[in-house]
């Protein structure tokens, strides 16, 4: 089972996926506006949402992850390095989670933010090989995530290069790529309006992936303006809810 939630006004994407046969699913990078839709869809398919992921602490929109997890009794999951003031289930690199016949492997991919991670998903009914990867803000269609939001842009750009080449480009070519953003978002430059791709297509057509490490870092020196209300949104998503309501 796989269902995307696209917001074409902001270029944001979230995903619901899991095992329809055994009735277990997860949600990744959901916005506040899609909480009810996720709950209703899962219920209509007889599935229970057991895990809610944020691939990183988002800076451009309010995450619906913590509230969705609270409403359905699921685990709210972030990488263990996330610095937030709300309870979450810490995930580590290489950890595997079970959703019925669906398996999720955590790939820690720092660069856009220190806690950024990708989710590599396999469907055991189809075989043990990975089916798709939810890439968050690490790899987009035609672009990569911006490294400047947490500061130390050059250092982060180097980490992003290493994460992409070590963790993502080593995946099988037919693995599908589902990022958290597409054209219309301020979280990267040059993103395609097409919200999904494959590892093979990105290797061939994403110019950022053919650069040397030095050229990659230099190219990321030119990034779009930071998202509007970034600090307020970050503090909200970090769990400082009362401060953002004042």
Short mmCIF file of C-alpha atoms in Angstrom, two decimals:
data_model
loop_
_atom_site.label_atom_id
_atom_site.label_comp_id
_atom_site.label_asym_id
_atom_site.label_seq_id
_atom_site.Cartn_x
_atom_site.Cartn_y
_atom_site.Cartn_z
CA UNK A 1 0.00 0.00 0.00
CA UNK A 2 1.40 3.38 -0.98
CA UNK A 3 -0.30 6.78 -1.01
CA UNK A 4 1.38 10.16 -1.53
CA UNK A 5 0.06 13.45 -0.14
CA UNK A 6 1.11 16.31 -2.41
CA UNK A 7 0.74 20.03 -1.67
CA UNK A 8 1.30 21.78 -4.97
CA UNK A 9 1.05 25.26 -3.42
CA UNK A 10 4.13 24.67 -1.26
CA UNK A 11 5.89 21.86 -3.14
CA UNK A 12 5.63 19.49 -0.16
CA UNK A 13 5.11 15.72 -0.18
CA UNK A 14 4.24 13.20 2.52
CA UNK A 15 3.62 9.47 2.25
CA UNK A 16 1.55 6.67 3.76
CA UNK A 17 2.83 3.15 3.10
CA UNK A 18 2.66 -0.31 4.57
CA UNK A 19 1.13 -3.76 4.42
CA UNK A 20 -2.54 -3.88 3.52
CA UNK A 21 -2.69 -7.65 4.06
CA UNK A 22 -1.59 -7.51 7.70
CA UNK A 23 -3.06 -4.05 8.31
CA UNK A 24 0.02 -2.09 9.44
CA UNK A 25 1.30 1.15 7.93
CA UNK A 26 3.47 4.19 8.53
CA UNK A 27 3.32 7.86 7.56
CA UNK A 28 6.33 10.03 6.66
CA UNK A 29 6.65 13.83 6.52
CA UNK A 30 2.95 14.56 6.93
CA UNK A 31 1.76 18.18 7.17
CA UNK A 32 -0.84 19.36 9.67
CA UNK A 33 -3.37 19.76 6.85
CA UNK A 34 -3.18 16.04 5.97
CA UNK A 35 -3.64 14.49 9.42
CA UNK A 36 -7.36 13.74 9.00
CA UNK A 37 -6.85 12.44 5.46
CA UNK A 38 -4.20 9.98 6.63
CA UNK A 39 -6.38 8.70 9.46
CA UNK A 40 -9.39 8.30 7.20
CA UNK A 41 -7.46 6.54 4.42
CA UNK A 42 -5.80 4.08 6.79
CA UNK A 43 -9.16 3.28 8.38
CA UNK A 44 -10.80 2.78 4.97
CA UNK A 45 -8.15 0.15 4.15
CA UNK A 46 -8.34 -1.57 7.51
CA UNK A 47 -4.80 -0.48 8.42
CA UNK A 48 -3.39 0.73 11.72
CA UNK A 49 -0.77 3.49 11.64
CA UNK A 50 2.00 2.17 13.88
CA UNK A 51 4.83 4.61 13.06
CA UNK A 52 4.95 8.28 12.09
CA UNK A 53 8.28 9.53 10.73
CA UNK A 54 9.74 12.95 10.12
CA UNK A 55 12.85 12.57 8.01
CA UNK A 56 14.16 15.72 9.71
CA UNK A 57 12.91 18.75 11.63
CA UNK A 58 11.16 20.71 8.90
CA UNK A 59 11.78 24.43 8.46
CA UNK A 60 9.18 25.37 5.84
CA UNK A 61 5.89 23.96 7.20
CA UNK A 62 4.34 22.75 10.42
CA UNK A 63 4.73 19.02 10.78
CA UNK A 64 1.65 16.97 11.53
CA UNK A 65 3.79 14.09 12.75
CA UNK A 66 3.54 14.48 16.53
CA UNK A 67 -0.20 15.18 16.48
CA UNK A 68 -0.94 12.31 14.09
CA UNK A 69 1.07 9.92 16.26
CA UNK A 70 -0.79 11.12 19.36
CA UNK A 71 -4.21 10.70 17.78
CA UNK A 72 -3.64 7.16 16.52
CA UNK A 73 -1.38 5.91 19.31
CA UNK A 74 1.64 5.45 17.03
CA UNK A 75 5.34 5.96 17.69
CA UNK A 76 6.63 9.37 16.57
CA UNK A 77 10.06 8.71 15.07
CA UNK A 78 13.09 10.90 14.38
CA UNK A 79 16.77 10.12 14.04
CA UNK A 80 18.39 9.79 17.44
CA UNK A 81 20.44 12.98 16.90
CA UNK A 82 17.35 15.22 16.60
CA UNK A 83 17.30 18.07 19.11
CA UNK A 84 13.65 18.60 20.00
CA UNK A 85 11.66 19.32 23.14
CA UNK A 86 9.02 16.65 22.61
CA UNK A 87 9.03 12.89 23.12
CA UNK A 88 10.00 10.70 20.17
CA UNK A 89 11.28 7.24 19.37
CA UNK A 90 14.96 7.61 18.46
CA UNK A 91 16.08 5.74 15.35
CA UNK A 92 19.65 4.78 14.53
CA UNK A 93 21.42 4.24 11.24
CA UNK A 94 20.81 0.75 9.88
CA UNK A 95 17.86 0.02 12.15
CA UNK A 96 15.02 -1.98 10.56
CA UNK A 97 11.32 -1.67 11.41
CA UNK A 98 8.54 -4.12 10.60
CA UNK A 99 5.17 -3.17 9.09
CA UNK A 100 3.68 -6.58 8.35
CA UNK A 101 5.24 -7.69 5.06
CA UNK A 102 6.80 -4.25 4.64
CA UNK A 103 10.25 -3.49 6.06
CA UNK A 104 11.74 -0.03 6.66
CA UNK A 105 15.51 0.49 6.99
CA UNK A 106 16.82 3.74 8.45
CA UNK A 107 19.63 5.49 6.56
CA UNK A 108 21.19 8.41 8.44
CA UNK A 109 22.00 11.02 5.77
CA UNK A 110 23.22 14.25 7.44
CA UNK A 111 23.83 17.32 5.32
CA UNK A 112 20.56 19.18 4.90
CA UNK A 113 20.29 18.97 8.69
CA UNK A 114 22.33 16.91 11.18
CA UNK A 115 19.41 14.57 11.93
CA UNK A 116 18.28 14.01 8.32
CA UNK A 117 17.50 10.42 7.46
CA UNK A 118 16.08 8.46 4.55
CA UNK A 119 13.74 5.48 4.75
CA UNK A 120 14.52 2.47 2.54
CA UNK A 121 11.40 0.36 2.08
CA UNK A 122 11.07 -3.26 0.97
CA UNK A 123 7.96 -5.33 0.24
CA UNK A 124 8.70 -8.93 1.20
CA UNK A 125 5.86 -10.20 -1.01
CA UNK A 126 7.84 -8.90 -3.98
CA UNK A 127 11.21 -9.99 -2.63
CA UNK A 128 13.94 -8.84 -0.24
CA UNK A 129 15.35 -6.12 -2.50
CA UNK A 130 14.36 -2.51 -1.71
CA UNK A 131 11.33 -1.08 -3.52
CA UNK A 132 11.63 2.65 -2.84
CA UNK A 133 13.38 5.20 -0.67
CA UNK A 134 11.80 8.20 1.04
CA UNK A 135 14.62 10.72 0.77
CA UNK A 136 13.31 13.67 2.80
CA UNK A 137 15.35 16.76 1.93
CA UNK A 138 18.53 14.83 1.10
CA UNK A 139 17.85 14.05 -2.57
CA UNK A 140 15.21 15.68 -4.76
CA UNK A 141 14.25 15.06 -8.37
CA UNK A 142 16.86 17.05 -10.28
CA UNK A 143 18.37 18.65 -7.19
CA UNK A 144 19.62 18.12 -3.64
CA UNK A 145 18.77 19.64 -0.28
CA UNK A 146 20.13 23.01 0.76
CA UNK A 147 22.84 22.85 3.45
CA UNK A 148 22.61 26.32 4.98
CA UNK A 149 19.54 26.21 7.22
CA UNK A 150 21.32 25.05 10.40
CA UNK A 151 24.45 27.11 9.65
CA UNK A 152 27.95 25.82 8.72
CA UNK A 153 26.85 25.60 5.09
CA UNK A 154 30.16 24.44 3.61
CA UNK A 155 30.65 21.73 6.21
CA UNK A 156 27.09 20.55 5.78
CA UNK A 157 27.42 20.53 1.98
CA UNK A 158 30.36 18.16 2.33
CA UNK A 159 28.32 15.90 4.60
CA UNK A 160 25.45 15.98 2.11
CA UNK A 161 27.76 14.89 -0.72
CA UNK A 162 29.06 12.01 1.39
CA UNK A 163 25.56 10.95 2.46
CA UNK A 164 24.21 10.91 -1.09
CA UNK A 165 27.15 9.02 -2.58
CA UNK A 166 27.60 6.52 0.25
CA UNK A 167 23.99 5.82 1.19
CA UNK A 168 21.80 6.56 -1.85
CA UNK A 169 23.78 6.20 -5.07
CA UNK A 170 24.91 2.76 -3.93
CA UNK A 171 21.29 1.54 -3.99
CA UNK A 172 20.02 -0.54 -6.94
CA UNK A 173 19.21 1.57 -10.00
CA UNK A 174 15.52 0.57 -10.05
CA UNK A 175 14.80 1.85 -6.53
CA UNK A 176 12.13 4.56 -6.69
CA UNK A 177 12.86 7.95 -5.12
CA UNK A 178 10.20 9.85 -3.17
CA UNK A 179 11.46 13.16 -1.71
CA UNK A 180 9.75 15.49 0.74
CA UNK A 181 9.68 18.37 -1.77
CA UNK A 182 9.38 19.20 -5.44
CA UNK A 183 9.19 22.45 -7.45
CA UNK A 184 7.61 25.24 -5.43
CA UNK A 185 9.58 24.59 -2.26
CA UNK A 186 12.37 26.78 -0.88
CA UNK A 187 14.26 23.78 0.50
CA UNK A 188 16.41 23.39 -2.62
CA UNK A 189 17.17 24.98 -5.99
CA UNK A 190 16.31 23.59 -9.42
CA UNK A 191 13.83 20.95 -8.27
CA UNK A 192 11.69 19.25 -10.87
CA UNK A 193 7.92 19.64 -10.88
CA UNK A 194 7.76 15.84 -11.08
CA UNK A 195 7.62 14.61 -7.48
CA UNK A 196 9.25 11.19 -7.91
CA UNK A 197 12.06 9.49 -9.78
CA UNK A 198 14.44 6.51 -9.63
CA UNK A 199 18.06 6.16 -8.58
CA UNK A 200 19.04 5.42 -12.20
CA UNK A 201 17.27 8.49 -13.59
CA UNK A 202 18.88 10.77 -11.01
CA UNK A 203 22.33 9.31 -11.70
CA UNK A 204 21.87 10.14 -15.38
CA UNK A 205 20.09 13.50 -15.28
CA UNK A 206 20.70 15.14 -11.88
CA UNK A 207 23.70 17.37 -12.57
CA UNK A 208 24.55 17.67 -8.87
CA UNK A 209 25.32 13.96 -8.71
CA UNK A 210 28.04 14.03 -11.37
CA UNK A 211 30.10 16.76 -9.69
CA UNK A 212 33.28 16.32 -7.71
CA UNK A 213 32.99 16.92 -3.99
CA UNK A 214 34.62 20.35 -4.33
CA UNK A 215 32.36 21.41 -7.21
CA UNK A 216 29.29 20.12 -5.33
CA UNK A 217 30.13 22.24 -2.28
CA UNK A 218 30.76 25.29 -4.43
CA UNK A 219 27.48 24.85 -6.33
CA UNK A 220 25.55 24.79 -3.07
CA UNK A 221 26.89 28.21 -2.12
CA UNK A 222 24.01 29.70 -4.15
CA UNK A 223 20.74 28.78 -2.48
CA UNK A 224 17.24 30.31 -2.50
CA UNK A 225 16.14 32.72 0.23
CA UNK A 226 15.36 30.97 3.49
CA UNK A 227 11.74 29.89 3.98
CA UNK A 228 9.42 32.57 5.37
CA UNK A 229 8.87 32.34 9.13
CA UNK A 230 11.60 29.69 9.28
CA UNK A 231 12.56 30.24 12.91
CA UNK A 232 8.96 30.18 14.10
CA UNK A 233 8.24 27.00 12.14
CA UNK A 234 11.40 25.32 13.40
CA UNK A 235 10.57 26.11 17.01
CA UNK A 236 7.06 24.75 16.54
CA UNK A 237 8.38 21.52 15.01
CA UNK A 238 10.98 21.23 17.77
CA UNK A 239 8.17 21.17 20.32
CA UNK A 240 8.21 24.77 21.55
CA UNK A 241 4.48 25.11 20.85
CA UNK A 242 3.57 27.63 23.54
CA UNK A 243 6.21 30.11 22.37
CA UNK A 244 4.91 30.06 18.79
CA UNK A 245 1.37 30.82 19.95
CA UNK A 246 2.31 34.09 21.69
#
